Short mmCIF file of C-alpha atoms in Angstrom, two decimals:
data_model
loop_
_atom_site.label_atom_id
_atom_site.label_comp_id
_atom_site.label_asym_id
_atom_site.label_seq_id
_atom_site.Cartn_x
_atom_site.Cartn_y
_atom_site.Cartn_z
CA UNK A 1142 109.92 99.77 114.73
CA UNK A 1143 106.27 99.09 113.39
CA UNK A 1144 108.35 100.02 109.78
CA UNK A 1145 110.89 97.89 110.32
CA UNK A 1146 108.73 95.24 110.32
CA UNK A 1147 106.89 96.06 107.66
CA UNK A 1148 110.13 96.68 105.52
CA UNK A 1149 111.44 92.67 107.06
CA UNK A 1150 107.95 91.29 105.35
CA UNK A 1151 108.00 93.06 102.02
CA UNK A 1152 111.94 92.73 101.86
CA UNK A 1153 110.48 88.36 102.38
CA UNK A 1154 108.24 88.50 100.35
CA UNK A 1155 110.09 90.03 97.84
CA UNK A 1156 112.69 87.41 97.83
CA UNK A 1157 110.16 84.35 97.82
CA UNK A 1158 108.24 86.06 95.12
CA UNK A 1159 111.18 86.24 93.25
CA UNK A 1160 112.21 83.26 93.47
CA UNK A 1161 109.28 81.56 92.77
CA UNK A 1162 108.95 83.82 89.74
CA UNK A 1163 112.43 83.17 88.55
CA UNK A 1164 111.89 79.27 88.34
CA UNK A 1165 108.28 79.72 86.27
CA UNK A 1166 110.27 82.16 83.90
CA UNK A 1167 113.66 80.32 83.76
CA UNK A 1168 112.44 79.57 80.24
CA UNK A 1169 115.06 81.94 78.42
CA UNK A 1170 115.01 85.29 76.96
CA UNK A 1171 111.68 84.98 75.54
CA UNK A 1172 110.31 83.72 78.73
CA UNK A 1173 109.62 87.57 80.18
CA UNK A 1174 107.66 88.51 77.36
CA UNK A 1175 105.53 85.83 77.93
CA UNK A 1176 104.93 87.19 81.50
CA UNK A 1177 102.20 88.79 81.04
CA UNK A 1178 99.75 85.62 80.82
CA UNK A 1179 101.50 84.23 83.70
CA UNK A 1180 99.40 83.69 86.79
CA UNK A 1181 102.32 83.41 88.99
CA UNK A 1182 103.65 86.52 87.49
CA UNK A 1183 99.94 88.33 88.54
CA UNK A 1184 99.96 86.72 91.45
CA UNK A 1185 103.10 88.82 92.52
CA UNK A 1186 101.17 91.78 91.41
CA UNK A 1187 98.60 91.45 93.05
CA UNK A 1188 100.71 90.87 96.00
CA UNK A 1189 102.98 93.83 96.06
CA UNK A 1190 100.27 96.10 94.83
CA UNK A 1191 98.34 96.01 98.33
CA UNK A 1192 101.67 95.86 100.19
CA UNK A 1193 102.88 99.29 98.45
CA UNK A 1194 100.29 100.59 101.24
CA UNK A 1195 101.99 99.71 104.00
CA UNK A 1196 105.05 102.14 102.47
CA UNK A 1197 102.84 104.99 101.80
CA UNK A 1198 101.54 107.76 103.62
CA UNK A 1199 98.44 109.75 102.56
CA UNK A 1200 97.28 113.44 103.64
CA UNK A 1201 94.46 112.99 106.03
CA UNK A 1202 92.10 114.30 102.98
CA UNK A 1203 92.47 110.92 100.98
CA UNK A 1204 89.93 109.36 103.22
CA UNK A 1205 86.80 109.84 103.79
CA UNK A 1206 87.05 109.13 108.25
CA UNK A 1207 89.90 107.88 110.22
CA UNK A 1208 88.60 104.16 109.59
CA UNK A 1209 87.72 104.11 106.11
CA UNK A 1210 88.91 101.75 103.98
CA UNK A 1211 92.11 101.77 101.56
CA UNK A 1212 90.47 101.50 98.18
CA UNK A 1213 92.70 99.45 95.91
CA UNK A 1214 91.06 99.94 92.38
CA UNK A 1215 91.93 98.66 89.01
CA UNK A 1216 91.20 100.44 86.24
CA UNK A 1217 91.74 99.25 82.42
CA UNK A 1218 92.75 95.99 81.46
CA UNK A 1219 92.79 93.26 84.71
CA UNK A 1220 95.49 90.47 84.69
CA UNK A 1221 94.72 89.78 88.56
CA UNK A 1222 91.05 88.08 88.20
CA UNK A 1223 90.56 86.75 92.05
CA UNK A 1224 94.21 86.62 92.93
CA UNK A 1225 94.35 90.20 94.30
CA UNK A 1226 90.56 89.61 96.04
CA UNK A 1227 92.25 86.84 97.44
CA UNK A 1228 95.27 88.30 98.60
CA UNK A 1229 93.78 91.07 100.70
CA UNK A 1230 91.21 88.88 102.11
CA UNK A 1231 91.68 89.78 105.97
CA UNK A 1232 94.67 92.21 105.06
CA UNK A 1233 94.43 96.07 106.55
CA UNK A 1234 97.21 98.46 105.90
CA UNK A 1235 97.61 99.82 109.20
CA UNK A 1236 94.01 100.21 111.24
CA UNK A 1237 92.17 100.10 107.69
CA UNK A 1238 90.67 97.61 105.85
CA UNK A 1239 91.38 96.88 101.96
CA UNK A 1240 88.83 97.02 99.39
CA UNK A 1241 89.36 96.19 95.78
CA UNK A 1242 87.42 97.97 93.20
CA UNK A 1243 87.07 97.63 89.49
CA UNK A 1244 86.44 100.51 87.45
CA UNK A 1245 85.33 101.48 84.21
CA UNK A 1246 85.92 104.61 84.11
CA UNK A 1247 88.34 106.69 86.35
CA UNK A 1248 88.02 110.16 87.49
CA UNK A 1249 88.84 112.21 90.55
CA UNK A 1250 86.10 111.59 92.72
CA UNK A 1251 86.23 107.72 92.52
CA UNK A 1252 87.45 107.59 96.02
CA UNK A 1253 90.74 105.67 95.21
CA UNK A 1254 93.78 105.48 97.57
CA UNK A 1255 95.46 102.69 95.42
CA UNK A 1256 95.02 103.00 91.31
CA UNK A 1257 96.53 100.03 88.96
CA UNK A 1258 95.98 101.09 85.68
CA UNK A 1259 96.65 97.73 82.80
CA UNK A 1260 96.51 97.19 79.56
CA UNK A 1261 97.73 97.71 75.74
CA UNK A 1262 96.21 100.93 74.72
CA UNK A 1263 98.39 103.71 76.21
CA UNK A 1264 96.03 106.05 75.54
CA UNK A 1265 93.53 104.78 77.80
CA UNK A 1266 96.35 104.19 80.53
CA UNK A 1267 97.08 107.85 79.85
CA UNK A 1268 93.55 108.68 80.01
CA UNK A 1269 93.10 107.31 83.34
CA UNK A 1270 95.90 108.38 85.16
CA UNK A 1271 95.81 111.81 83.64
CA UNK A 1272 92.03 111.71 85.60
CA UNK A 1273 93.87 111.38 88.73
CA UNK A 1274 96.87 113.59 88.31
CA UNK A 1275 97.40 115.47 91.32
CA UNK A 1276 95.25 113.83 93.86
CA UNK A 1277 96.65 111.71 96.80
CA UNK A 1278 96.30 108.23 94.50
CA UNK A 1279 99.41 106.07 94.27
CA UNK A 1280 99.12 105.23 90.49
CA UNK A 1281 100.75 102.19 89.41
CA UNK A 1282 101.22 100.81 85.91
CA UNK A 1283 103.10 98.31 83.93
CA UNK A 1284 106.61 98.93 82.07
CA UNK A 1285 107.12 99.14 78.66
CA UNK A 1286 103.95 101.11 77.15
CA UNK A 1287 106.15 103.90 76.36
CA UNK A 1288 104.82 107.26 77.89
CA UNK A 1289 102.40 106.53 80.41
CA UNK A 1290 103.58 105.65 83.55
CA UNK A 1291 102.35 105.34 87.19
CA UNK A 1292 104.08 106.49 90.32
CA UNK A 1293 105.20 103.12 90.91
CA UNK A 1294 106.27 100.30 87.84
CA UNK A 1295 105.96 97.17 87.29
CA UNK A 1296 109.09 96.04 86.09
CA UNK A 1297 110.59 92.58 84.85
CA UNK A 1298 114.52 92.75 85.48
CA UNK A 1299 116.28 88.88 85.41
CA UNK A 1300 112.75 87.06 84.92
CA UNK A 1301 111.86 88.26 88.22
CA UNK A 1302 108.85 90.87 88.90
CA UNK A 1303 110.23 94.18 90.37
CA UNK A 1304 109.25 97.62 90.80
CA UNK A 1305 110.47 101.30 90.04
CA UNK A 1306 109.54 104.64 91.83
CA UNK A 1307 108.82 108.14 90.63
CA UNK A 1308 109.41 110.23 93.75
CA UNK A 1309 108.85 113.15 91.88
CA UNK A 1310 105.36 111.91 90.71
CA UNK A 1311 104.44 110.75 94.11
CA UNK A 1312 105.59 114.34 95.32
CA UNK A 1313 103.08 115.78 93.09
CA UNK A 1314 100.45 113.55 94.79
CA UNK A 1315 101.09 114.73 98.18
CA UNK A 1316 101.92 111.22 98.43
CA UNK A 1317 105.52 110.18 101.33
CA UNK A 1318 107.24 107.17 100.03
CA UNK A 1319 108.77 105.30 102.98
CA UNK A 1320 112.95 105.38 102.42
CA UNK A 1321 112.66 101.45 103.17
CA UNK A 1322 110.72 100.91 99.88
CA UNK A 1323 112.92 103.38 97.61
CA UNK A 1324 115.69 101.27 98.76
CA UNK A 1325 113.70 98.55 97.09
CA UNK A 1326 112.85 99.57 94.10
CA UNK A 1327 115.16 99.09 90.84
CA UNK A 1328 115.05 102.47 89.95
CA UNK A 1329 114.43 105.64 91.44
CA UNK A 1330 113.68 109.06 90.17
CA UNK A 1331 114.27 110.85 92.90
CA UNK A 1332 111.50 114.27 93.78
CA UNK A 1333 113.37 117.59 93.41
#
């Protein structure tokens, strides 16, 4: 039940969110690219990126007591600014509370339950998530870098901000994906 409603608020949000977006980006073609200065467009970000927590289930191991926090860190380049500090304000992903975090550098102890990873150089994205590969951290980067990727994808389909899903990856983390949000998602690569 408790998922059902979660699924019923992400599945809303998802539609006002995209709404919203589509109108700022109605622009044309160009418009997308454009995207990534747009504060509405990191305001969705920053929206769905807590959210994703409510989907995800973690091995007991990923935190440090039964109340710690979710850590929602950002690593690399930051396109949310206060938006994200803003959006979690009050927010807890099931008895926990959110904290954001800003990194400069990431590696394995840095405590994170939630890692967005930004920015141009893919090296550095690489960098980063390669620090984390393997431990119970949904990753989560932005489309069209190439070769590093996240669990989860930012994704701009239709001028509208959407996501894709590596089960596989998230396997590999120890990391459940609920069904609701791989229904969601644009694109799936399912875990063998």
């Amino acid at each position: 039940m408790e998922d059902l409603i979660r699924i019923r608020r992400l599945s809303w949000f998802c539609a006002r969110a995209v709404l919203a977006l589509g109108v700022m980006l109605a622009g044309g073609p160009g418009a997308a690219s454009a995207a990534a200065d747009n504060p509405v467009e990191a305001a969705v970000k920053a929206a769905y990126l807590y959210k994703f927590g409510a989907f995800v289930r973690w091995p007991d191991s990923a935190f440090e007591s039964p109340s710690a926090a979710v850590n929602v860190c950002i690593a690399g380049t930051d396109p949310f600014g206060d938006k994200l500090d803003k959006a979690v304000s009050g927010q807890r992903i099931g008895d926990r509370p959110i904290v954001v975090r800003r990194l400069k550098t990431v590696d394995p102890g840095s405590g994170c339950q939630i890692l967005y990873v930004g920015g141009p150089d893919d090296k550095e994205v690489a960098a980063a998530l390669s620090a984390v590969r393997g431990a119970a951290v949904l990753t989560v980067t932005d489309d069209g870098r190439g070769g590093a990727a996240g669990i989860l994808q930012f994704v701009i389909k239709d001028n509208r901000v959407r996501f894709s899903i590596d089960d596989q990856k998230a396997a590999e983390h120890g990391l459940e994906l609920s069904s609701r949000l791989l229904q969601l998602a644009v694109s799936v690569k399912p875990r063998a």
